[in-house]
CSV table of C-alpha atoms and ligand atoms in Angstrom, one decimal:
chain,number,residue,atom,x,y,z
A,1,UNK,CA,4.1,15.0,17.7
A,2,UNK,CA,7.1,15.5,19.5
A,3,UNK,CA,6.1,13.9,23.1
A,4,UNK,CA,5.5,11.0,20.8
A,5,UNK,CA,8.5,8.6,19.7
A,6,UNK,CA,8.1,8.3,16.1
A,7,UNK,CA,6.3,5.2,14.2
A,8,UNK,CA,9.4,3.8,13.4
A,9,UNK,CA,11.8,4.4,16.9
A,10,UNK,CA,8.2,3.2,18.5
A,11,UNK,CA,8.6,0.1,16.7
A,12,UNK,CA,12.3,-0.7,17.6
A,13,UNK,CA,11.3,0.2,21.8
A,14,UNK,CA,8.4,-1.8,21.7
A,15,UNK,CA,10.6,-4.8,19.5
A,16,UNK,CA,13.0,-4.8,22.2
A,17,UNK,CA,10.7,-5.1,25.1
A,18,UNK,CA,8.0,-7.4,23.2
A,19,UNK,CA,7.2,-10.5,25.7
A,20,UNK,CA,4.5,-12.0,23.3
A,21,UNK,CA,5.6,-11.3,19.9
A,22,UNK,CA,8.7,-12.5,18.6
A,23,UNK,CA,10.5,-11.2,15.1
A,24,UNK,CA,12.4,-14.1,13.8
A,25,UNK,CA,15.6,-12.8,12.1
A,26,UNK,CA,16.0,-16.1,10.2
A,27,UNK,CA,12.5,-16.3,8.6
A,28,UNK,CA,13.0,-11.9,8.1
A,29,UNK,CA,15.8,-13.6,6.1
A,30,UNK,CA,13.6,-16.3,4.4
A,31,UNK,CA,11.3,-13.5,3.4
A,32,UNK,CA,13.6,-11.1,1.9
A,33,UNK,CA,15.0,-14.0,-0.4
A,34,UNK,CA,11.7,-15.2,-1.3
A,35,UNK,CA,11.0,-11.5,-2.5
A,36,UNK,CA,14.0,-10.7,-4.5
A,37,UNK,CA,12.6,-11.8,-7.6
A,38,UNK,CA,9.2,-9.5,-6.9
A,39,UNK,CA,10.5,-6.0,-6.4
A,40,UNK,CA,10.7,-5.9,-9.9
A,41,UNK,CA,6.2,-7.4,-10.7
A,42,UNK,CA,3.8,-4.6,-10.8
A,43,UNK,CA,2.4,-5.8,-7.7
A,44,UNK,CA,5.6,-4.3,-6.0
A,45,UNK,CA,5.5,-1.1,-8.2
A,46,UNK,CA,3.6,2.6,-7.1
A,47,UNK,CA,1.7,2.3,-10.2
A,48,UNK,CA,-0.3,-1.2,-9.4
A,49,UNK,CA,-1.8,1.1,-6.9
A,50,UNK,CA,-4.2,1.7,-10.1
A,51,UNK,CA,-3.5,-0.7,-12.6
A,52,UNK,CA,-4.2,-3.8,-9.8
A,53,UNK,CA,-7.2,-1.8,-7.7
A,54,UNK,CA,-10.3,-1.3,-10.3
A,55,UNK,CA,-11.9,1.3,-7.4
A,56,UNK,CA,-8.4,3.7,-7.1
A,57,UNK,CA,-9.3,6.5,-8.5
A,58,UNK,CA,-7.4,6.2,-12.0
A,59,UNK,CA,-6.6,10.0,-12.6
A,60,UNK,CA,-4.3,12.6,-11.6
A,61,UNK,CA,-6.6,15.1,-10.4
A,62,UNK,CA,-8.0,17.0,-7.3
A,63,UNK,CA,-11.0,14.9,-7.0
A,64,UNK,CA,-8.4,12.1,-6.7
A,65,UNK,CA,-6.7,13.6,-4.0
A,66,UNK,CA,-10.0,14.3,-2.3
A,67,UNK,CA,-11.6,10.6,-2.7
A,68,UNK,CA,-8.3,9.3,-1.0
A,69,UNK,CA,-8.7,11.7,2.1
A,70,UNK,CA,-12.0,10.1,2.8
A,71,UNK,CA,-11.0,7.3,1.9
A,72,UNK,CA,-8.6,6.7,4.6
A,73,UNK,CA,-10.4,8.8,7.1
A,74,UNK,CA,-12.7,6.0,7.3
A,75,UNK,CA,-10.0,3.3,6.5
A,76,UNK,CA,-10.8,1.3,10.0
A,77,UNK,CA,-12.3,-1.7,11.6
A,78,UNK,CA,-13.7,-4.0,8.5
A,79,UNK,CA,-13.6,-7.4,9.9
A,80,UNK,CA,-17.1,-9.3,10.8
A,81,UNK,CA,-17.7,-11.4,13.7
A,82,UNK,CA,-18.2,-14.6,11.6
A,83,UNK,CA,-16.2,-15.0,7.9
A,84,UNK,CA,-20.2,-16.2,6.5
A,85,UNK,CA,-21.7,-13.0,7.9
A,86,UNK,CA,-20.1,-9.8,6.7
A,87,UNK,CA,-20.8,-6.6,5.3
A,88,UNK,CA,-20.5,-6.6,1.1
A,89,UNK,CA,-20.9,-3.6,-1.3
A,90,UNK,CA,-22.3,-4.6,-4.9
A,91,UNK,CA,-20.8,-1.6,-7.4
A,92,UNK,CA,-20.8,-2.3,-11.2
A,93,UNK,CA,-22.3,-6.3,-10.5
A,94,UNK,CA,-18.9,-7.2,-8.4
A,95,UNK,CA,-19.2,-7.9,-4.5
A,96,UNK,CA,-17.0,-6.2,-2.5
A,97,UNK,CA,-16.1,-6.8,1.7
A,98,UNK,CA,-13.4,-5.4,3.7
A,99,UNK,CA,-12.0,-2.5,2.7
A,100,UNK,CA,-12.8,-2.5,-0.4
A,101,UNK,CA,-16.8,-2.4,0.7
A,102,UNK,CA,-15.9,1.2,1.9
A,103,UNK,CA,-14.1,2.0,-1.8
A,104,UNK,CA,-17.5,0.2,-3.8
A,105,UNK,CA,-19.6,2.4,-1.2
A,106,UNK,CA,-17.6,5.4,-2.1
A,107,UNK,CA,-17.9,5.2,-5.6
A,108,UNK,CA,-21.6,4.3,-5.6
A,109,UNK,CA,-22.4,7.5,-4.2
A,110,UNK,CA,-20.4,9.5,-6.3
A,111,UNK,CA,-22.4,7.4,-9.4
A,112,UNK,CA,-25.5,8.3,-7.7
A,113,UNK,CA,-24.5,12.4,-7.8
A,114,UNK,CA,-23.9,12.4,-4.2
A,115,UNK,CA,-20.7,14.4,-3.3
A,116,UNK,CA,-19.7,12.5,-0.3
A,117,UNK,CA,-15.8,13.5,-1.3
A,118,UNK,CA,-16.8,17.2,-0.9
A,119,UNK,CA,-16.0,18.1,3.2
A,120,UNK,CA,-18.5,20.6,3.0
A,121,UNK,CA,-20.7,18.2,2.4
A,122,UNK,CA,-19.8,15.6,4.6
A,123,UNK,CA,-19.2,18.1,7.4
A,124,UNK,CA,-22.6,18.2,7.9
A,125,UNK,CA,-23.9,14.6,7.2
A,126,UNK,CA,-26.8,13.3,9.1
A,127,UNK,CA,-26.0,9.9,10.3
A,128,UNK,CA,-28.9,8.6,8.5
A,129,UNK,CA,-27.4,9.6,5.4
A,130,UNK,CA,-24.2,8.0,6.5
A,131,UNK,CA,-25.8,4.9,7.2
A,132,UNK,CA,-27.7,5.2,3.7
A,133,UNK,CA,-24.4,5.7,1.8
A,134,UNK,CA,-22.5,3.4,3.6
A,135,UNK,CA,-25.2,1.0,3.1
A,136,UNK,CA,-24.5,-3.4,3.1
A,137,UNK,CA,-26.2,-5.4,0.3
A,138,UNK,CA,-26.2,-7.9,3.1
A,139,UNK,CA,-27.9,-7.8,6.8
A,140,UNK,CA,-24.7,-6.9,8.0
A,141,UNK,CA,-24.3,-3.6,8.4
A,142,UNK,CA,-20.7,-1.9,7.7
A,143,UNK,CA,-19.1,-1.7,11.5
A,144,UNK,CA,-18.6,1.5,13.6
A,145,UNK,CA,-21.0,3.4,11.8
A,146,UNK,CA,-21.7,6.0,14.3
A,147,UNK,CA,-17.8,6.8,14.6
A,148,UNK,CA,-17.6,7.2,11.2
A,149,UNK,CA,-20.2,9.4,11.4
A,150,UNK,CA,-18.7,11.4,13.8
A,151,UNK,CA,-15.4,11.6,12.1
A,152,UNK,CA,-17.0,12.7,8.4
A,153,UNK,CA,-18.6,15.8,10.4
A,154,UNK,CA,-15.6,16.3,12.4
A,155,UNK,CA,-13.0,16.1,9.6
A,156,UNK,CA,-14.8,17.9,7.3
A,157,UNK,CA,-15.4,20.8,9.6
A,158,UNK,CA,-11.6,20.9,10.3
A,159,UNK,CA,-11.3,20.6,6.3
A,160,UNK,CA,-13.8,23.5,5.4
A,161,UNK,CA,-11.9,25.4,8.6
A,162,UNK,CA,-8.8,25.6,8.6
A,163,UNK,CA,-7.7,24.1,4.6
A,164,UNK,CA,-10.6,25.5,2.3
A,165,UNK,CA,-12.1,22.0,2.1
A,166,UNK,CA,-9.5,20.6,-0.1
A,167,UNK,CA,-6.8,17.6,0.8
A,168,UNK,CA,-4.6,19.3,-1.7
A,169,UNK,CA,-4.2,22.7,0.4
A,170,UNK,CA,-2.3,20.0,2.6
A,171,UNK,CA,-0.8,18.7,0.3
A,172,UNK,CA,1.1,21.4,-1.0
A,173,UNK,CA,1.8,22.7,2.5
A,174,UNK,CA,4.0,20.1,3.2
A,175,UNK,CA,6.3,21.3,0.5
A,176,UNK,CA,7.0,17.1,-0.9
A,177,UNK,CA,8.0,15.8,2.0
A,178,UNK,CA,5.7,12.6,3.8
A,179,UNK,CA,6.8,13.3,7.1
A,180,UNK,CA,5.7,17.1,6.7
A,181,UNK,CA,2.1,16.0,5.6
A,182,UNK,CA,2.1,13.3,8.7
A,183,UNK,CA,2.7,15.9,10.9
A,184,UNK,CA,0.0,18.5,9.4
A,185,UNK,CA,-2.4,15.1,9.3
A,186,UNK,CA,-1.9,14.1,13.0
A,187,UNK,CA,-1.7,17.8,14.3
A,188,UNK,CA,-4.6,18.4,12.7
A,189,UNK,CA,-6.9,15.4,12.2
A,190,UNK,CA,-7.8,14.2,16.1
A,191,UNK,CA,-8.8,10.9,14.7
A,192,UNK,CA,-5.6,10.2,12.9
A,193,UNK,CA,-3.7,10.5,16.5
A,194,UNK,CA,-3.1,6.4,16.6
A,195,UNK,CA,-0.7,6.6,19.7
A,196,UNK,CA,-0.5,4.5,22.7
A,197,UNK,CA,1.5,4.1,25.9
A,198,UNK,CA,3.7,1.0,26.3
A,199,UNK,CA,5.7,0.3,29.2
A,200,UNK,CA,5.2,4.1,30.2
A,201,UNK,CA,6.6,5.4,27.2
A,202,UNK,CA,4.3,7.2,24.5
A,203,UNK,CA,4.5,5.5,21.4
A,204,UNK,CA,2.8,6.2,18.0
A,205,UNK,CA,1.7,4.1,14.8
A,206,UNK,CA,0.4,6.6,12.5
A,207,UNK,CA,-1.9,3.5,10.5
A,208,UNK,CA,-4.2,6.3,8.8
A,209,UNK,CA,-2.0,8.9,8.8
A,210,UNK,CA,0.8,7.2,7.0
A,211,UNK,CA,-1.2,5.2,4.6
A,212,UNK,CA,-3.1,8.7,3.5
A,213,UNK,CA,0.8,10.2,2.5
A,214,UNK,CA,1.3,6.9,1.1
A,215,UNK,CA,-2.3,7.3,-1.3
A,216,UNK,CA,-1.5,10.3,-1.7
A,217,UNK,CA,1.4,9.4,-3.0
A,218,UNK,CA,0.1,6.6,-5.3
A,219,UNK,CA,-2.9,9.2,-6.9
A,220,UNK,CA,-0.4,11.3,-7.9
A,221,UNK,CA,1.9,9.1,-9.4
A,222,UNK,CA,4.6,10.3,-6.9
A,223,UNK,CA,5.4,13.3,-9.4
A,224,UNK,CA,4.2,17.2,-8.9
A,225,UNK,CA,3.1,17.7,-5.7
A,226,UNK,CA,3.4,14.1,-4.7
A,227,UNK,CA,6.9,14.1,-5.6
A,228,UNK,CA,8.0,13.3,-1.5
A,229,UNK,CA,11.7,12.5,-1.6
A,230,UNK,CA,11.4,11.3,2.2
A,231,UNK,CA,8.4,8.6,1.3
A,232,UNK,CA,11.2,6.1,2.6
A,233,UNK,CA,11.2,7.5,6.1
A,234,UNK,CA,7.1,5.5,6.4
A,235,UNK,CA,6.8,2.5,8.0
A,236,UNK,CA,4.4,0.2,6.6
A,237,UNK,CA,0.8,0.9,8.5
A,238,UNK,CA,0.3,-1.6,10.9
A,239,UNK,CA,-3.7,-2.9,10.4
A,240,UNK,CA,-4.9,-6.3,11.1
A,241,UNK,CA,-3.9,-8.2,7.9
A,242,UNK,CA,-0.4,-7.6,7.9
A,243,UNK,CA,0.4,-9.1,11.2
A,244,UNK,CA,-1.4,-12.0,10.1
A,245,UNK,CA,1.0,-12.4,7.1
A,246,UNK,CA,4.1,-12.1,9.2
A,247,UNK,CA,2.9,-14.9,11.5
A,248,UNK,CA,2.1,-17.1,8.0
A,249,UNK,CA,5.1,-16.5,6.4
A,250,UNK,CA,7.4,-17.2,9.4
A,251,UNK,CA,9.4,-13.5,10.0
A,252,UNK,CA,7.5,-13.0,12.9
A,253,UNK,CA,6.1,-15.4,16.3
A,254,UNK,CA,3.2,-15.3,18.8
A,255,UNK,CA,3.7,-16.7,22.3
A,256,UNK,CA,1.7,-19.5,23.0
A,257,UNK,CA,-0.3,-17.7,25.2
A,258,UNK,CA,-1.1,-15.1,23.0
A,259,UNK,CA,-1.7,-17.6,20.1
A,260,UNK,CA,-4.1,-19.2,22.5
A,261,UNK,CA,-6.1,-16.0,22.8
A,262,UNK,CA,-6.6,-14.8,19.2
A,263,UNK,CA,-7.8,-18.7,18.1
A,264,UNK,CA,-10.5,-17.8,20.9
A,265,UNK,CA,-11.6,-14.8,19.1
A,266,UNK,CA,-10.6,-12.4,22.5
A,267,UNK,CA,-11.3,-8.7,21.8
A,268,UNK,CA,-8.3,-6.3,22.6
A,269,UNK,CA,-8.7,-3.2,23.4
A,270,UNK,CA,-6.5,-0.4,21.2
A,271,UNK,CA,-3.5,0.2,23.5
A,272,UNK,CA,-3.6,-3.2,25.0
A,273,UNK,CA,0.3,-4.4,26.1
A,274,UNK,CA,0.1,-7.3,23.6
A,275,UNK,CA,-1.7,-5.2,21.1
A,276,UNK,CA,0.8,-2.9,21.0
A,277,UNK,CA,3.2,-5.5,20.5
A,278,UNK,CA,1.6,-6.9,17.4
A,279,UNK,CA,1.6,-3.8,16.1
A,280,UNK,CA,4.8,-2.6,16.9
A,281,UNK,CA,6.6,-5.9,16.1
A,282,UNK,CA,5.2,-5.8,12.8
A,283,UNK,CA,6.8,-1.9,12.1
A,284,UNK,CA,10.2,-3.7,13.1
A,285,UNK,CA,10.2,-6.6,11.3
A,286,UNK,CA,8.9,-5.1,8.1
A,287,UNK,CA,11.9,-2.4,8.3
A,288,UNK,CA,14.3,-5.6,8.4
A,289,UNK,CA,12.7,-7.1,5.5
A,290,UNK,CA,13.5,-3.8,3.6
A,291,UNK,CA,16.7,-3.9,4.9
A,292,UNK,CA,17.9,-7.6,3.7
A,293,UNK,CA,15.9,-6.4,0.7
A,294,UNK,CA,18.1,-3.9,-0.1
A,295,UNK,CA,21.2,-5.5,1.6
A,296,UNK,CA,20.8,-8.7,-1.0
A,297,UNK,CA,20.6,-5.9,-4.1
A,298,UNK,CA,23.7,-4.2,-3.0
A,299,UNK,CA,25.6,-7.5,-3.0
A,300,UNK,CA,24.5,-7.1,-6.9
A,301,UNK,CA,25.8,-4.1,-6.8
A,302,UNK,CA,22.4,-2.6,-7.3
A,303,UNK,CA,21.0,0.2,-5.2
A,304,UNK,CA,17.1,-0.5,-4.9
A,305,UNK,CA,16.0,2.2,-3.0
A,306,UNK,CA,13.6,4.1,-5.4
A,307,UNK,CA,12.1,0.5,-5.8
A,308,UNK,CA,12.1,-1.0,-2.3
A,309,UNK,CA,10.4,1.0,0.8
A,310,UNK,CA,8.2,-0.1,3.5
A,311,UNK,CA,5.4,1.6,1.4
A,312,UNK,CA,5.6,-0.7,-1.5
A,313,UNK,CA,6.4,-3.8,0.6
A,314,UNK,CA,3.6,-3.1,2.7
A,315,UNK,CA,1.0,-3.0,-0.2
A,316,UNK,CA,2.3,-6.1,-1.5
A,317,UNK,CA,2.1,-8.1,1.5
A,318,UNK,CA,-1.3,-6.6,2.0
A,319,UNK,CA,-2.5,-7.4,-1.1
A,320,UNK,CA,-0.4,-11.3,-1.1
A,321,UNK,CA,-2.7,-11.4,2.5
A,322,UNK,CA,-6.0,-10.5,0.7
A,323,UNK,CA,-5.2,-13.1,-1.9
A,324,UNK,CA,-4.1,-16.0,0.4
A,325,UNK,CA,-7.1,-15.7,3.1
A,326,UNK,CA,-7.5,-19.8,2.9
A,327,UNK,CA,-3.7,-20.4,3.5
A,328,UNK,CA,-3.9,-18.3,6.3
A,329,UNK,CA,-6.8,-19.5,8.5
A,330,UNK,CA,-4.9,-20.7,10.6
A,331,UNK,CA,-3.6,-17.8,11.6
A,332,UNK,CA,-6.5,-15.7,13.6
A,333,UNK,CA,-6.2,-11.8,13.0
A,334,UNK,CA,-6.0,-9.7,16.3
A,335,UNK,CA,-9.7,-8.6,17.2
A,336,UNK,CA,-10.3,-4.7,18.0
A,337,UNK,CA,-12.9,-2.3,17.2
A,338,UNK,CA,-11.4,0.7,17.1
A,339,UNK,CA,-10.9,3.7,15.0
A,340,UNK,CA,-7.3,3.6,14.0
A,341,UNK,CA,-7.0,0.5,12.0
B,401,56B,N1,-1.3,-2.3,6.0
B,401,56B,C1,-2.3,-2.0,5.2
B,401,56B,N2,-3.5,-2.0,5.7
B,401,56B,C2,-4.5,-1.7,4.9
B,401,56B,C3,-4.3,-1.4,3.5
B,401,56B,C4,-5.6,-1.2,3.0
B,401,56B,C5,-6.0,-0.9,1.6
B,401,56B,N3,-5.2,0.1,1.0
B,401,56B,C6,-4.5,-0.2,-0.2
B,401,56B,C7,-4.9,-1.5,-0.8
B,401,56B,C8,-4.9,-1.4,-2.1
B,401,56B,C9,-4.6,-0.1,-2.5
B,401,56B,O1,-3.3,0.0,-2.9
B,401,56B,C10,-4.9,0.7,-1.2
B,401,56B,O2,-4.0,1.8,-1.1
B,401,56B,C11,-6.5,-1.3,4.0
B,401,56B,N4,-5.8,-1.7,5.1
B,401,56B,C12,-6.3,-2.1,6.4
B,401,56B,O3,-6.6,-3.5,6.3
B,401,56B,C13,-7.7,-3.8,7.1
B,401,56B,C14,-8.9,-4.2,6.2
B,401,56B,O4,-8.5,-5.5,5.7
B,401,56B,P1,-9.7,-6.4,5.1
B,401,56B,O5,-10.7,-6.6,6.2
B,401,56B,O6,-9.0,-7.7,4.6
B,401,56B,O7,-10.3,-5.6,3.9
B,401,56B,C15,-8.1,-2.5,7.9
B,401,56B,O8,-7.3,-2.5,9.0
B,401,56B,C16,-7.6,-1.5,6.9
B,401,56B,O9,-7.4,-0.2,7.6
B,401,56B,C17,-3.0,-1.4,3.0
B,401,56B,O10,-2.7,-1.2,1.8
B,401,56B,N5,-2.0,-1.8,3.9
């Protein structure tokens, strides 16, 4: 990790040196006032991880632990060519696309008796059994299945290898810190390594890897051994949605140029220059929002920071994204197909 800058220095290089993306300090402003008055809903709070999301696992358990590992190993690449022609999971009579297709498909196998949170057995999946439990109840099927595929057998051999098969034996490794079980994730994990090289320097975004310690996290309640008292020191995991907020709600800009390219549905490639800045951009201006967050409390004389992180923000605006698709049309998400985000 250390010949990478971290997630969030990466962010304030690439910020600095962004040609296409723009963060706007007055609509970072805009944003923070217009969430003042949130902070305190449940859909800013570590427990609407479970109270808002019907497929979270609801208990404090192991298993729990487990389903979130493979969970977010395969936490990647959900959007569909065309908005009418997508993959959807049906679980319990409700339809379910995006990421939450992969949660439905998770917890329809597990209904079915199939263990596909054990890693010893999903270190040895066929990919026809991948492709069967990861199945679309439409014609489209769930993208990248033959990386995800490859990443349930590789992951789970690393699992059964080196952590007798069990999330939690990292878990209590890193001794409640986040940044400790980042590390062990990314040293460990080859497909969590979300890194890229941007004007020759080596930057990294950590997407999976931080929003595992974040579910991790969340399953447990942040008490025992998910009590991190660094959780703060994430930045929120830079995907396809959130950019796509920031742009909406006015804290962050796209060149014209660049705007011009995602309303013609180009594909980036991971590690493209105005990929990264997307990405990196959206690290920065999310940190600022936290700041003025904070910075407007203080003037209260309150000190928010057990409430207000880049965790908690970034679930919120994630969620505000999935719940404001229509408002945001407008605003085309970045296309990549890759294994990171
Ligand atoms: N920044 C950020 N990105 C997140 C998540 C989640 C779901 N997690 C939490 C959500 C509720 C629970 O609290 C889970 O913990 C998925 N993604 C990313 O979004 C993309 C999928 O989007 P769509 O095609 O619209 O489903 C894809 O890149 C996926 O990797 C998040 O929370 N934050």
């Amino acid at each position: 990790m250390e010949a990478f800058l971290s997630p969030k220095d990466s962010a304030k290089f690439i910020a600095e040196n962004s040609q296409d993306v723009l963060v706007e300090e007055q609509g970072v402003r805009k944003v923070a006032e217009a969430l003042f008055d949130k902070v305190s809903a449940k859909e800013f709070s570590l427990a609407g991880w479970k109270s808002l999301h019907e497929l979270n696992p609801q208990a404090v358990s192991d298993d729990a632990v487990n389903w979130v590992f493979l969970a977010d190993t395969l936490n990647f690449s959900f959007w569909s060519e065309h908005e009418d022609r997508k993959c959807l999971v049906k679980y319990r009579g409700k339809m379910y696309s995006g990421y939450w297709s992969l949660c439905a498909a998770i917890n329809r196998a597990l209904d079915a008796g199939i263990p596909i949170t054990s890693a010893a057995y999903y270190a040895t999946m066929t990919l026809e059994q991948v492709r069967h439990v990861f199945r679309s109840d439409t014609d489209v099927p769930m993208p990248l299945i033959e990386e995800r595929h490859r990443i349930l057998n590789e992951t789970g051999t690393i699992l059964l290898e080196k952590f007798g098969g069990s999330f939690v034996t990292c878990v209590k490794m890193s001794e409640k810190s986040a940044l400790k079980l980042l590390r062990i994730v990314v040293e460990n994990f080859p497909s969590y390594r979300d890194e890229a090289t941007f004007k020759g320097t080596m930057v990294s975004f950590y997407k999976r890897a931080q929003i595992l310690v974040a579910d991790t996290w969340s399953a447990l309640e942040g008490k025992g051994d998910g009590c991190f008292g660094d959780i703060s020191s994430l930045t929120i995991f830079a995907d396809y949605r959130i950019p796509q907020v920031l742009v909406h709600l006015g804290a962050m800009r796209y060149s014209d140029e660049l705007m011009r390219k995602l309303h013609e549905g180009v594909m980036f490639q991971s590690g493209d220059k105005q990929e990264v800045e997307i990405r990196g951009c959206s690290i920065w201006c999310c940190g600022l929002i936290c700041d003025h967050l904070l910075e407007l409390y203080k003037k209260k004389g309150q000190n928010m920071s057990e409430r207000i992180n880049a965790v908690l923000l970034d679930y919120y605006l994630w969620d505000y994204a999935r719940d404001h698709r229509e408002d945001m049309k407008d605003i085309p998400i970045h296309r990549v197909r890759c294994i990171y985000y």
